[in-house]
Amino acid sequence: MINEIKFLALKEWRELIGDYRSLTAAFMYVALGPALLFMLASKWVANVDAEPNLDIAVIEHNIAARIVSHIELNGHTASIISESQRDQFDLVIEARNKPHSNGVHLYLSGAASSDAKSKQLTAAQSLINQFVHQENRFAQASSTSTTFEPAITLSIHTHDAFNAQQLSLLRSLMIFILMAPFVITLAFVSDTLGGERERGALAQTSLMPVSSASIVLAKYLAGVAMGLIGTFATLSLGLWLIGDLPLYKLGFSLQITPVTIVAAIAWLTPFVALIVALQMFIAMTAASFKESQNYLSMLSFAPMLSVFMNDKVEGLALGHWIPLVQQQKGLMALFSEQAINWQYCMVAAVVCLSLAAAALLVVNRELQSEKLAQFI
Amino acid sequence: MIVANQVSKKYDNLLANDQLSFECKTGEITGLLGANGAGKSTLLKTFAGLLKPSSGSLSIGGIDAVKQSKAVRLNLGLVLGLEGLYQHMTGRQQLTLAANLYQVDDIDYAVERICKQLELNDFIDRVPTSYSTGQRMRTCLAKALVHQPKYLILDEPTRGLDVLAIAHLRQILTMLRNEGCCILLSSHVMQEIESICDRILVIDKGRLVFDGESTVFQQQQGEPTLEAAFLNCVKEAA
């Protein structure tokens, strides 16, 4: 059986390399993905140096309307929000009445974890200071007391969790890495099963003295090898490109070393194994080549869904069992020097490989079915 | 021998093969005759292992073709259509792959031999997308013969071929028969069957209506040609 798999896998590679135009198109992602990520990251870094646009949320209070008006008069945007909306904004002002006086104390809170955030916080502080100064001047002018106590005071609070920009960069990085195996192997898998089936080549192969399991495994191994090579190339090129950017301005320190790249590939291997098996499952169970291509294209968007739904999925009881979610968490931890939960990593790898095995069993069953006879 | 014993194949409500029993002998070419939809291709695909019989048994060289299909295929050559050549491998690469999978000992020699025998050398190093229909047919035949099988099954091998290609195919099949190969081929071209086959099997609506020499069939039907005999037989059955 090993010889059968070897010869059939070699056939898959010959077919793959022989069709160099499709191969070029598949590997286009290796160049385009990193280029897109580089452009996005460059733009974010450039924004750090630009004058910040402030969007300040002011929590409901009788002074809130005056603060908003001041901010807007200075060309920035502001809105009055309720306490429950606080988490949705980077810069928030909360006014609290001072005890035993008529004065108000303003709390300005924001992140200072990057150059950009720090800059925004400083600009907001300056803007609100200006407001406090004006208000106090009016208060002093109308006051008859010789010992004037400022009516409004201000204090600054910083919170340094992952800020929105860091999160966006990490999310984009995750999407672009996790999409690589989907996009690179899509055409190969749909052609080697759906295409060959419609051309009668799959039936002809199954007429040889080989087991259907050998045919499935040969195609699978060729697909996984292609997915891993493509993912490795995408990852290396992408990280090399954005590694040269001054990401520290975003308060971001990407750990890009050969060791982290190899670790990322090792971490992604069970995931690539699952993707190729799922693609084969779709290609083989779809009624036609066209139908399989449509479903496979839709499957390629799964990483986006996972990245944006991550917070919600994570909250589920068995969230850590879901492959894409774990791959994403593991990679984020790997590149940002956070602690990796190895137990969850193992669970994710086992889940990926188990699902891949189940998908391949269905492919094998389909290959043995009589449906193949109608294409010859 | 290629043997069918009470073979039936049913698709939902359609009985494609109805209790077919026959034997194809070594060193003979057996022609399978029938109109479109008579059940010829279904029978050949069942021998090939692509379809499973609803009842009955099939054997090739004494080995059960359903239960031990892999063992059967080591001594069987199959051409079930001109489709199915890999698009991006040269003909030679495809023959080498086939020889490897058929566990041929001297692969280079086997490929050279079949290329010479079937006169493939002019085009075999190109990819099949540039082949003519005749060249595709010969390449498919070469893939089926690269391991020098004792049994050969062909489904309408002359379909789409010109006169020269048909004549060449006839020569090859005659040569294989003389070497002791047991050949079962289907066709609905009467002249083809008449000129090359030692025996014929006539199938109509899934049932075997004649098994014997074509001259006996003509006599039985009281017609001077195989074509007229076949038409008469089909009309009677209707």
XYZ file of C-alpha atoms in Angstrom:
614
model
C 0.000 0.000 0.000
C 2.888 2.375 0.733
C 4.162 1.935 -2.834
C 0.687 2.622 -4.219
C 0.437 5.825 -2.182
C 3.948 6.843 -3.244
C 3.252 6.407 -6.963
C -0.166 8.039 -6.768
C 1.137 10.983 -4.709
C 3.882 11.418 -7.287
C 1.195 11.473 -9.975
C -0.627 14.213 -8.064
C 2.560 16.286 -7.880
C 3.261 15.770 -11.586
C -0.261 16.887 -12.422
C 0.124 19.846 -10.104
C 3.454 20.991 -11.474
C 2.403 20.238 -15.061
C -0.494 22.640 -14.645
C 1.870 25.492 -13.851
C -0.648 28.226 -14.645
C -3.105 26.993 -12.008
C -0.194 26.492 -9.634
C 0.917 30.091 -10.184
C -2.629 31.300 -9.582
C -2.875 29.281 -6.356
C 0.441 30.590 -5.054
C -0.470 34.159 -5.969
C -1.844 34.395 -2.437
C 1.678 33.900 -1.079
C 2.576 37.278 -2.590
C -0.760 39.089 -2.473
C -1.714 38.180 1.113
C 1.482 39.507 2.701
C 1.428 42.573 0.410
C -2.079 43.410 1.591
C -1.133 42.931 5.228
C 1.956 45.107 4.714
C -0.181 47.888 3.222
C -2.645 47.726 6.124
C 0.066 47.708 8.779
C 1.953 50.558 7.020
C -1.206 52.623 7.037
C -1.750 52.089 10.742
C 1.848 52.974 11.529
C 1.593 56.116 9.368
C -1.545 57.138 11.257
C 0.479 57.217 14.465
C 2.487 60.163 13.106
C -0.560 62.026 11.867
C -2.500 64.539 13.997
C -5.009 62.444 15.942
C -8.714 62.739 15.373
C -10.416 62.472 18.698
C -13.664 60.672 19.268
C -14.542 61.197 22.903
C -17.462 59.679 24.721
C -18.926 61.630 27.629
C -20.980 59.729 30.167
C -24.380 61.297 30.948
C -24.163 64.170 33.461
C -25.556 67.696 33.661
C -22.178 69.055 32.479
C -21.918 66.548 29.597
C -23.588 68.770 26.969
C -21.099 71.607 27.663
C -18.131 69.237 27.328
C -19.454 67.845 24.032
C -20.022 71.336 22.699
C -16.436 72.308 23.582
C -14.974 69.245 21.915
C -16.996 69.781 18.738
C -16.099 73.473 18.593
C -12.460 72.332 18.445
C -13.094 70.182 15.415
C -13.318 66.754 17.072
C -16.253 64.445 17.631
C -17.974 63.646 20.878
C -21.141 61.933 22.030
C -23.054 61.491 25.243
C -23.292 57.880 26.254
C -24.719 55.849 29.084
C -22.509 54.083 31.613
C -23.190 50.716 29.980
C -21.681 51.880 26.663
C -18.348 52.809 28.209
C -16.463 49.728 26.885
C -17.188 50.621 23.284
C -15.007 53.742 23.309
C -11.281 54.313 23.570
C -11.532 57.760 25.173
C -14.161 58.310 27.840
C -14.919 61.248 30.139
C -16.873 60.651 33.272
C -18.052 63.574 35.384
C -18.725 63.030 39.083
C -20.013 65.567 41.585
C -17.493 66.338 44.279
C -18.735 65.398 47.745
C -19.685 68.288 50.022
C -19.270 70.948 47.300
C -20.828 72.175 44.074
C -17.738 71.209 42.085
C -17.332 68.476 39.480
C -14.397 66.151 38.955
C -13.718 64.839 35.414
C -12.104 61.476 34.864
C -10.531 61.096 31.434
C -9.668 57.477 30.676
C -7.953 55.939 27.663
C -5.164 53.572 26.637
C -1.535 54.603 26.490
C -0.164 51.297 25.300
C 1.118 52.643 21.989
C 2.522 55.866 20.574
C -0.752 56.518 18.798
C -2.907 55.897 21.829
C -0.631 57.924 24.037
C -0.764 60.759 21.564
C -4.553 60.641 21.480
C -4.769 60.626 25.251
C -2.428 63.616 25.518
C -4.422 65.538 22.893
C -7.677 64.726 24.693
C -6.142 65.787 27.988
C -5.068 69.078 26.452
C -8.538 69.652 24.994
C -10.338 68.915 28.259
C -7.815 70.948 30.228
C -8.726 73.873 28.000
C -12.408 73.299 28.870
C -11.646 73.034 32.589
C -9.573 76.219 32.412
C -12.354 78.159 30.629
C -15.044 76.910 33.017
C -12.937 77.782 36.042
C -12.179 81.250 34.665
C -15.917 81.994 34.330
C -16.511 80.566 37.774
C -13.741 82.699 39.229
C -15.024 85.842 37.452
C -18.472 85.388 38.908
C -17.200 84.398 42.338
C -17.161 86.890 45.198
C -14.927 84.744 47.366
C -11.234 85.680 47.670
C -10.211 82.028 48.153
C -11.539 80.535 44.939
C -11.729 76.741 44.730
C -11.805 75.428 41.112
C -15.291 74.253 40.227
C -13.993 71.617 37.849
C -10.955 69.398 38.238
C -9.541 66.755 35.944
C -7.652 63.517 36.397
C -6.357 61.051 33.830
C -6.707 57.287 33.975
C -4.969 54.957 31.583
C -5.827 51.364 30.841
C -3.291 49.329 28.932
C -5.106 46.223 27.713
C -4.968 45.282 24.014
C -6.114 48.434 22.298
C -8.358 48.471 19.238
C -5.491 49.069 16.793
C -3.356 46.274 18.188
C -6.364 44.002 18.073
C -7.058 44.978 14.446
C -3.490 44.213 13.452
C -3.524 40.891 15.264
C -6.880 40.004 13.752
C -5.708 40.881 10.234
C -2.579 38.860 10.785
C -4.668 35.891 11.919
C -7.057 36.137 8.987
C -4.255 36.317 6.470
C -2.364 33.381 7.991
C -5.411 31.175 8.541
C -6.790 31.859 5.068
C -3.571 30.708 3.396
C -4.214 26.939 3.455
C -7.833 27.462 2.351
C -6.937 29.593 -0.670
C -3.770 27.806 -1.750
C -5.234 24.287 -1.815
C -8.717 25.205 -3.087
C -8.079 24.763 -6.815
C -5.907 21.687 -6.368
C -8.406 19.833 -4.190
C -11.444 20.725 -6.263
C -9.652 19.646 -9.456
C -8.072 16.480 -8.125
C -11.453 15.173 -6.942
C -14.304 17.111 -8.572
C -12.430 17.821 -11.818
C -10.917 14.357 -12.217
C -14.273 12.783 -11.418
C -16.021 14.745 -14.166
C -13.249 14.021 -16.684
C -13.475 10.293 -15.849
C -9.870 10.248 -14.621
C -10.857 9.319 -11.068
C -12.816 6.295 -12.298
C -9.847 5.309 -14.502
C -7.508 5.515 -11.512
C -9.858 3.372 -9.468
C -9.766 0.745 -12.263
C -6.066 0.192 -11.513
C -5.126 -2.488 -8.958
C -5.062 0.016 -6.104
C -7.271 0.441 -3.059
C -9.553 3.443 -2.789
C -7.830 4.309 0.507
C -4.505 4.645 -1.362
C -6.079 7.015 -3.878
C -7.606 9.147 -1.116
C -4.426 9.213 0.978
C -2.212 10.089 -2.000
C -4.415 13.032 -2.911
C -4.647 14.040 0.730
C -0.900 13.952 1.326
C -0.258 15.969 -1.839
C -2.851 18.527 -0.712
C -1.454 18.779 2.815
C 2.094 19.168 1.464
C 0.916 21.927 -0.854
C -1.002 23.626 1.975
C 1.980 23.508 4.313
C 4.433 24.805 1.714
C 2.048 27.627 0.801
C 1.295 28.525 4.430
C 4.995 28.497 5.321
C 5.831 30.731 2.349
C 2.963 33.125 3.138
C 3.840 33.299 6.802
C 7.554 33.828 6.205
C 7.039 36.496 3.549
C 4.284 38.245 5.515
C 6.197 38.382 8.753
C 9.388 39.415 6.978
C 7.546 42.306 5.324
C 5.745 43.643 8.383
C 8.689 42.833 10.632
C 10.530 45.803 9.117
C 7.751 48.239 10.050
C 8.052 50.290 13.276
C 5.260 48.290 14.914
C 6.408 49.512 18.352
C 4.617 52.752 17.470
C 1.421 50.754 17.735
C 2.596 49.455 21.069
C 3.126 46.118 19.402
C 6.053 43.774 19.636
C 5.851 40.914 17.133
C 8.101 38.018 18.016
C 9.385 37.036 14.578
C 12.220 34.553 14.708
C 12.873 31.352 12.770
C 11.834 29.479 15.915
C 8.433 31.202 16.117
C 7.853 30.598 12.391
C 8.686 26.900 12.707
C 6.542 26.702 15.855
C 3.682 28.416 14.000
C 3.932 25.915 11.147
C 3.988 23.005 13.598
C 0.974 24.546 15.296
C -0.798 24.970 11.966
C -0.050 21.463 10.633
C -3.103 19.744 12.197
C -5.183 22.692 11.040
C -3.930 22.365 7.426
C -4.598 18.624 7.688
C -8.189 19.398 8.662
C -8.717 22.029 5.963
C -7.539 19.751 3.136
C -9.712 16.890 4.445
C -12.746 19.186 4.655
C -12.086 20.481 1.152
C -11.851 16.899 -0.121
C -15.090 16.065 1.662
C -16.853 18.997 -0.029
C -15.310 18.300 -3.445
C -16.342 14.644 -3.289
C -19.850 15.060 -1.898
C -20.812 17.994 -4.135
C -22.871 17.041 -7.165
C -20.542 18.767 -9.613
C -17.178 20.471 -9.964
C -18.841 23.896 -10.120
C -20.877 23.254 -7.004
C -17.791 22.141 -5.111
C -15.922 25.297 -6.156
C -18.726 27.466 -4.815
C -18.792 25.705 -1.467
C -15.007 25.686 -1.227
C -14.887 29.434 -1.894
C -17.394 29.966 0.921
C -15.359 27.749 3.231
C -12.370 30.069 2.679
C -14.185 32.785 4.629
C -14.285 30.630 7.768
C -11.176 32.308 9.280
C -12.885 35.718 9.098
C -15.903 34.357 10.887
C -13.725 32.761 13.502
C -11.645 35.898 14.093
C -14.637 38.185 14.482
C -16.731 35.710 16.461
C -13.824 34.649 18.637
C -14.964 36.460 21.773
C -18.421 34.946 21.589
C -17.238 31.440 20.752
C -14.675 31.539 23.537
C -17.440 32.102 26.045
C -19.112 28.827 25.068
C -18.645 25.805 27.300
C -16.680 23.868 24.667
C -15.275 26.926 22.858
C -11.713 25.700 23.267
C -12.590 22.549 21.315
C -13.347 24.524 18.165
C -10.292 24.205 15.871
C -10.122 27.644 14.232
C -10.590 29.453 17.536
C -7.749 27.584 19.161
C -5.414 28.003 16.183
C -6.024 31.709 16.293
C -5.471 31.992 20.050
C -2.316 29.906 19.881
C -0.860 32.005 17.054
C -1.708 35.278 18.776
C -0.009 34.057 21.921
C 2.984 32.836 19.932
C 3.600 36.126 18.155
C 2.855 38.442 21.076
C 4.844 36.564 23.720
C 1.809 35.642 25.780
C 1.483 32.402 27.691
C 0.406 29.454 25.540
C -2.098 27.000 26.955
C -0.481 23.758 25.792
C -3.351 21.653 27.058
C -5.772 23.488 24.772
C -3.253 23.217 21.936
C -3.203 19.447 22.263
C -6.996 19.305 22.419
C -7.238 21.446 19.267
C -4.716 19.246 17.406
C -6.581 16.075 18.379
C -9.924 17.608 17.356
C -8.460 18.706 13.981
C -6.964 15.296 13.227
C -10.102 13.433 14.340
C -12.347 15.567 12.151
C -9.898 15.159 9.248
C -9.995 11.365 9.645
C -13.801 11.397 9.689
C -13.925 13.551 6.536
C -11.456 11.237 4.755
C -13.533 8.188 5.653
C -16.528 9.798 3.936
C -14.375 10.623 0.880
C -13.210 7.008 0.754
C -16.785 5.752 0.978
C -17.833 8.077 -1.839
C -14.953 6.837 -3.982
C -16.140 3.259 -3.528
C -19.711 4.150 -4.380
C -21.318 3.437 -7.753
C -21.692 7.157 -8.476
C -18.208 7.149 -10.003
C -19.373 4.828 -12.805
C -21.600 7.492 -14.334
C -18.565 9.625 -15.220
C -16.926 7.026 -17.472
C -11.942 -17.309 -18.581
C -14.274 -14.412 -18.031
C -17.437 -15.813 -16.468
C -20.796 -14.296 -15.598
C -23.166 -16.425 -13.556
C -26.801 -15.279 -13.217
C -25.717 -11.645 -13.034
C -28.470 -9.089 -12.484
C -28.134 -5.373 -11.938
C -31.068 -3.250 -10.866
C -31.172 0.550 -10.632
C -34.250 1.592 -8.651
C -37.019 0.300 -10.945
C -34.836 -0.437 -13.967
C -33.438 -3.904 -14.528
C -30.259 -3.165 -16.549
C -28.946 -6.740 -16.542
C -31.268 -9.687 -16.067
C -29.673 -12.977 -14.967
C -26.857 -12.958 -17.503
C -24.751 -16.099 -17.721
C -21.926 -16.702 -20.198
C -18.255 -17.573 -20.502
C -15.538 -15.903 -22.575
C -12.764 -18.344 -23.414
C -9.016 -17.812 -23.437
C -7.625 -17.065 -26.924
C -10.983 -15.797 -28.137
C -12.512 -12.439 -28.834
C -16.092 -12.269 -27.580
C -18.262 -9.479 -28.912
C -21.034 -8.003 -26.802
C -23.798 -6.738 -29.053
C -26.760 -4.654 -28.117
C -28.669 -1.477 -28.860
C -28.125 1.691 -26.834
C -29.357 1.102 -23.289
C -29.376 -2.699 -23.700
C -27.102 -3.083 -20.654
C -23.681 -3.639 -22.310
C -21.835 -0.867 -20.471
C -23.493 -1.776 -17.177
C -22.228 -5.327 -17.541
C -18.684 -4.222 -18.392
C -18.623 -1.716 -15.519
C -19.743 -4.516 -13.221
C -16.828 -6.654 -14.415
C -14.562 -3.653 -13.835
C -15.774 -3.361 -10.231
C -17.288 0.100 -10.693
C -20.769 -1.351 -10.145
C -21.821 -4.118 -7.803
C -24.195 -6.784 -9.138
C -27.596 -6.949 -7.441
C -27.325 -10.731 -7.643
C -25.173 -13.390 -9.276
C -21.407 -13.676 -9.484
C -18.606 -12.721 -11.862
C -15.155 -14.192 -12.094
C -12.086 -13.506 -14.163
C -9.387 -16.157 -14.312
C -11.205 -18.052 -11.567
C -11.044 -15.098 -9.126
C -14.225 -13.462 -7.846
C -14.348 -10.075 -9.600
C -16.524 -8.488 -6.901
C -14.879 -9.710 -3.712
C -11.280 -9.673 -4.951
C -11.373 -6.893 -7.492
C -7.810 -5.736 -6.789
C -6.369 -9.211 -7.423
C -8.445 -9.511 -10.604
C -7.207 -6.182 -11.944
C -3.559 -7.291 -11.818
C -4.315 -9.573 -14.785
C -6.988 -7.488 -16.409
C -6.783 -4.648 -18.919
C -9.733 -2.278 -19.069
C -10.672 0.375 -21.604
C -14.056 1.788 -20.699
C -13.853 5.017 -22.673
C -11.514 7.591 -24.086
C -11.971 9.870 -21.103
C -9.782 9.735 -18.077
C -6.272 10.444 -19.277
C -4.542 12.786 -16.854
C -4.364 16.228 -18.419
C -0.954 17.416 -17.327
C 1.159 14.273 -17.529
C 2.700 13.075 -20.766
C 1.481 9.797 -22.186
C 4.817 8.192 -21.241
C 4.499 9.339 -17.628
C 1.001 7.874 -17.527
C 2.197 4.553 -18.912
C 5.024 4.487 -16.354
C 2.535 5.157 -13.545
C 0.261 2.390 -14.824
C 3.214 -0.029 -15.046
C 4.207 0.829 -11.481
C 0.675 0.290 -10.178
C 0.351 -2.991 -12.106
C 3.600 -4.048 -10.402
C 5.449 -4.645 -13.677
C 9.049 -5.832 -13.097
C 10.960 -4.002 -15.843
C 8.998 -0.799 -16.229
C 11.178 0.936 -18.825
C 11.158 -2.145 -21.033
C 7.381 -2.590 -20.648
C 6.721 1.043 -21.604
C 9.090 0.902 -24.586
C 7.541 -2.379 -25.751
C 3.975 -1.108 -25.659
C 4.938 2.210 -27.287
C 6.560 0.319 -30.134
C 3.752 -2.214 -30.413
C 1.001 0.412 -30.574
C 3.128 2.962 -32.497
C 2.900 5.650 -29.859
C 6.402 7.124 -30.108
C 5.380 10.070 -32.304
C 3.167 11.603 -29.623
C 3.680 9.801 -26.321
C 5.976 12.482 -24.871
C 3.290 15.136 -25.231
C 0.374 15.797 -22.863
C -2.973 14.263 -23.970
C -4.692 17.609 -24.531
C -2.957 17.699 -27.917
C -3.888 14.116 -28.909
C -6.303 13.159 -31.662
C -9.130 10.731 -30.843
C -7.125 7.845 -32.323
C -4.067 8.775 -30.295
C -6.178 8.944 -27.124
C -7.621 5.521 -27.881
C -4.184 4.015 -28.439
C -2.863 5.592 -25.223
C -5.828 4.208 -23.240
C -5.221 0.821 -24.812
C -1.511 1.053 -23.996
C -2.333 1.784 -20.348
C -4.561 -1.284 -20.286
C -1.927 -3.487 -21.948
C 1.308 -2.266 -20.372
C 1.273 -5.190 -17.898
C 0.491 -7.768 -20.598
C -2.842 -8.835 -19.083
C -4.389 -12.231 -19.727
C -7.853 -10.659 -19.884
C -8.990 -7.565 -21.704
C -12.348 -5.762 -21.537
C -13.119 -2.980 -24.010
C -16.250 -0.849 -24.157
C -16.907 0.407 -27.696
C -13.229 0.732 -28.570
C -13.858 1.951 -32.117
C -16.052 4.893 -31.088
C -14.797 8.054 -32.772
C -11.968 6.325 -34.626
C -11.286 6.724 -38.345
C -10.884 3.786 -40.745
C -7.112 3.633 -40.369
C -7.278 3.666 -36.582
C -9.955 0.952 -36.623
C -7.825 -1.220 -38.882
C -4.859 -0.731 -36.556
C -6.939 -1.614 -33.495
C -8.198 -4.729 -35.252
C -4.598 -5.818 -35.907
C -3.663 -5.294 -32.285
C -6.643 -7.236 -30.955
C -6.009 -10.105 -33.358
C -2.391 -10.222 -32.249
C -3.423 -10.273 -28.569
C -5.898 -13.069 -29.228
C -3.170 -15.070 -30.942
C -0.995 -14.558 -27.873
C -3.722 -16.220 -25.770
C -5.500 -13.189 -24.395
C -9.199 -13.491 -23.487
C -10.986 -10.440 -24.878
C -14.507 -9.196 -24.244
C -15.510 -6.128 -26.232
C -18.765 -4.316 -26.721
C -19.872 -2.502 -29.822
C -22.934 -1.633 -31.789
C -20.990 -1.586 -35.044
C -21.988 -4.911 -36.593
C -19.224 -5.023 -39.208
C -16.654 -4.568 -36.472
C -18.011 -7.451 -34.435
C -18.427 -9.649 -37.498
C -14.867 -9.133 -38.687
C -13.037 -9.633 -35.445
C -15.051 -11.683 -32.958
C -14.988 -15.453 -32.582
C -18.227 -15.456 -30.625
C -20.973 -13.001 -29.955
C -23.275 -12.313 -27.025
C -26.447 -10.458 -27.943
C -28.127 -8.508 -25.177
C -31.550 -6.962 -25.458
C -33.216 -5.060 -22.616
C -30.777 -6.549 -20.161
C -31.355 -10.158 -21.185
C -28.957 -12.420 -23.041
C -30.774 -13.471 -26.220
C -27.911 -15.216 -28.038
C -24.553 -16.758 -27.143
C -22.542 -18.361 -29.956
C -20.878 -17.800 -33.333
C -22.174 -14.944 -35.466
C -22.849 -17.254 -38.426
C -25.087 -19.423 -36.228
C -26.928 -16.285 -35.111
C -27.493 -15.271 -38.747
C -28.774 -18.745 -39.574
C -31.014 -18.771 -36.542
C -32.527 -15.451 -37.544
C -32.661 -16.439 -41.236
C -30.789 -13.308 -42.329
C -27.769 -12.969 -44.633
C -25.902 -10.398 -42.517
C -25.244 -9.907 -38.818
C -26.856 -6.481 -38.933
C -30.084 -7.848 -40.415
C -30.070 -10.733 -37.938
C -29.594 -8.346 -35.022
C -32.410 -6.053 -36.212
C -34.682 -9.028 -36.653
C -33.856 -10.326 -33.192
C -34.479 -6.971 -31.533
C -37.764 -6.544 -33.423
C -38.944 -9.991 -32.347
C -38.109 -9.263 -28.744
C -40.039 -5.985 -28.876
